[in-house]
Amino acid sequence: MIYLDNSATTKPFPEVVDSFVAVATNYFANPSSLHGLGMKSERLLAQAREQIAAMLRVKPNEIVFTSGGTEANNFAIKGVAWEYKQRGRHIITTKIEHPSVVEPCRQLEELGFEVTYLPVDHEGRVSVEQVERALRDDTILVSVMHVNNEVGTVQPIEEIGALLARYPKTLFHVDRVQGISKVPLDLKQAGVDLCTISAHKFHGLRGAGVLYVREGVRLAPLIAGGGQERQLRSGTENVAAIVAMAKALRLAMERYDRDIDRLQALKDEWLEALAAIPDIEINTPRDGAAPHIINFSLKRGVKPEVFVHELEKSGIYVSTTSACSSKKKAPSKTLLAMGLGEDRAERGIRISLSFDNSREEIAPAVAAIKQAIKTLSEVTE
Amino acid sequence: MKYDRILIRYGEMTTKGKNRNIFVRRLKNNIARKLQAFERIQIEYMRDRMYILLNGEPHEPIIEKLKTVFGIHSFSLAMKCENDLDAIKETALAAVRQLPYKGKTFKVSARRVDKQFPHRSDELNYEVGAHILRQTDGLTVNVREPDIDVRIEVRQDGTYVTCRDIFGAGGLPVGTSGKAMLMLSGGIDSPVAGYLSMKRGLEIEAVHFFSPPFTSERAKQKVIDLVRKLTTYGGRIKLHIVPFTEVQQVIYQRIPNEYSLISTRRAMLKITDALRRRQRALAIVTGESLGQVASQTLESMYVINEVTNTPILRPLVSMDKLEIIELAKQIGTHDISILPYEDCCTIFTPRAPKTKPKKEKVLHYESQLDLAPLLEKAVNDTETLVIDEETGQGDEFAELF
């Protein structure tokens, strides 16, 4: 098997699964219970919070555990909207955000909020000048992803943060789901107020994520109830998945320190091999892109969905654009926003790597890609 | 070219005359312990400054750790080069380029300590400034209030370039003022008192009174967590957990209600003083703040303090509650302190404690019961934990993380 769909989900590290099983088996008590076993669960939760905070270089009380990236993104956007609606009702985001950012924005629009969706350039990058021009007196939130999930473009988060430092009434949310453990970002230095990460994108398990909420930022809770997570996110904590997430993050960061140069070199090699195939066009920008995502468009006549299944026969797993929207037959919004045209945007394929991928996979995978294109072209012609 | 060292400037220690070396050595040891995870660094120290040679270790996490070491007035990232004009120009440029400099202003301040160096300070300012200006975009000169002050110091052993000063924690190196016992309840005040006493160079050992089942394991854990927070500033701290249930019950049963609080406090102080003798410490630190609660009126303090003539240090005595809370937040103990578990100070609280207790009355009531054996037993049964900044606690869970 050659697994090249790591931006959809990563394979959990075995040690992470071990932790999950150990916690779920031995420390199953409710962390809010008064007795000693409850206290142990509570300790585990506190230790996970400290470890994650230390790795993100923020304070433990700035970490809110959620069920994952989608909830964290929803919470950041709606939480700010409800809490600060007296201050203003304007939100700025981009045309290439993940659905878990776009859809809450759409819901807010129905409720009378105004949302500006900023365009991106041909490399998929939003410009700081455009953010500045879109800012208004009543702008309460700017939400920009760190690394685009479809093409891998890294957004100018630090620059936008520096700009927003001059607008204290506007909060800054960053969806860092694809960036964490792949592209460094110092949340404090970049002036980020809210930041989303999700465990299963760094070899943790599904069902756990984090919203970083800078001290001083208030959010209206989406999920009200027993008052867990400092009243911000009620519901009995998923201690096992959270501990597993803390371990996964530690291991993923260690892999970053050890392997980032190798991953970057691997991606370059992939790009070179793909660029040599005449029937595909690379969509990922050369510079300023994450080290793990490669996007290309197939030539006309090869349907992406069929291509994915054809490759699957050889045990090779890739995506059409993003997994979350791949079941809808629509052109990629990101590729469209990059101005690549409807035709090319309909034929996007994404290869996403992790630290576990190797050079040895490139040759057989590229051969299979060539073969698949050939087979499918013959069928459709 | 990267920052290759961190320059550390001493604070108040510089006034210590002949004793300065003791302070400097202690500071060096405290820093070395703090940075032991960074195996490649080297520390060079001299009378007036210290250098941490990075040898490829990342500077950001080291800077974060240095901010918590008492005895450091300020520090800066620095680069060293030869005493050669071209080398200085390149080094200064590289130093600026590592900062977010776009849209900022700068100036160059050169100092020529080594008078053999052929270029004068103002000449250096001009030459280096012009070089940086030519080689960067979006950077302008402002000699009055620059965002970036590029400092160049030409010394005999080489030229040092620094750009950014970071304030240190101030105070004196922990351990240079001797040792004291800190009475740690779990509330907001006592950890702050511990922090402030360490800032004055004291080494502390914490004493906590534990009354199971009236106070829970969570309350004990809370105190362990507070001590661990304090280890950020003091390396390794001993925590003495005194079993206090019996003493508290006897006092509650035998001393009139309005005086039970005073007697309890006296018992705590006696036990702490006994532990102090055992641990060879010379003072007791408390989080008392004058007038805050019934036991902290001057009359109460007088009656409580009557049990010992050991110096009792009260670093918070002049602070407002709000100032204390602010400091607790800064040092990271506040969020632990506000966890709502019963502690030794919240159980058995009388409905109306005396705010102006009479010494004679306390002595009279206490003479009716023989507390001494109970106190001695509490001292002997005290459990001592050593809490270390690096290893911390929670070994039970270590492999889960």
XYZ file of C-alpha atoms in Angstrom, chain A residues 19 22-23 27 31 33-35 38-40 42-44 47-48 50-51 57 61 189 243 246-247 250, chain B residues 60-61 64 164 216-219 221-222 225 228-229 329 335 339 341 393-394 396-401:
50
model
C -2.039 5.376 24.967
C -4.460 2.334 28.196
C -6.342 5.476 29.220
C -8.630 5.737 33.633
C -12.800 13.748 35.247
C -16.125 12.935 39.598
C -15.019 13.700 43.119
C -13.434 10.345 43.912
C -12.042 10.830 38.772
C -9.080 12.784 40.010
C -6.721 10.627 37.980
C -8.617 14.988 35.706
C -4.834 14.798 36.142
C -4.462 13.193 32.766
C -1.207 17.012 31.868
C -2.400 16.740 28.260
C 0.010 21.416 29.703
C 1.898 19.358 27.169
C 4.028 27.863 23.189
C -5.671 28.001 30.086
C 4.439 36.379 17.634
C -4.152 12.160 25.993
C -0.991 15.134 23.314
C 1.264 12.188 22.621
C 4.774 15.416 20.768
C 13.895 30.911 21.329
C 13.247 28.230 23.975
C 11.887 31.675 27.395
C 17.162 43.416 21.138
C -9.135 15.843 49.543
C -6.396 14.364 47.434
C -7.289 17.031 44.908
C -6.344 19.722 47.415
C -2.482 17.643 44.257
C -3.269 21.327 43.895
C 0.970 21.650 41.224
C 5.782 22.604 40.548
C 4.874 26.029 39.143
C -1.582 35.431 37.085
C -5.473 29.339 37.818
C -9.585 25.538 41.998
C -11.195 22.418 46.918
C 5.654 14.550 38.997
C 3.187 12.260 37.282
C 2.473 7.160 36.801
C 1.315 8.625 33.526
C 4.697 9.174 31.903
C 4.397 6.557 29.205
C 0.926 7.724 28.226
C 2.352 10.981 26.986
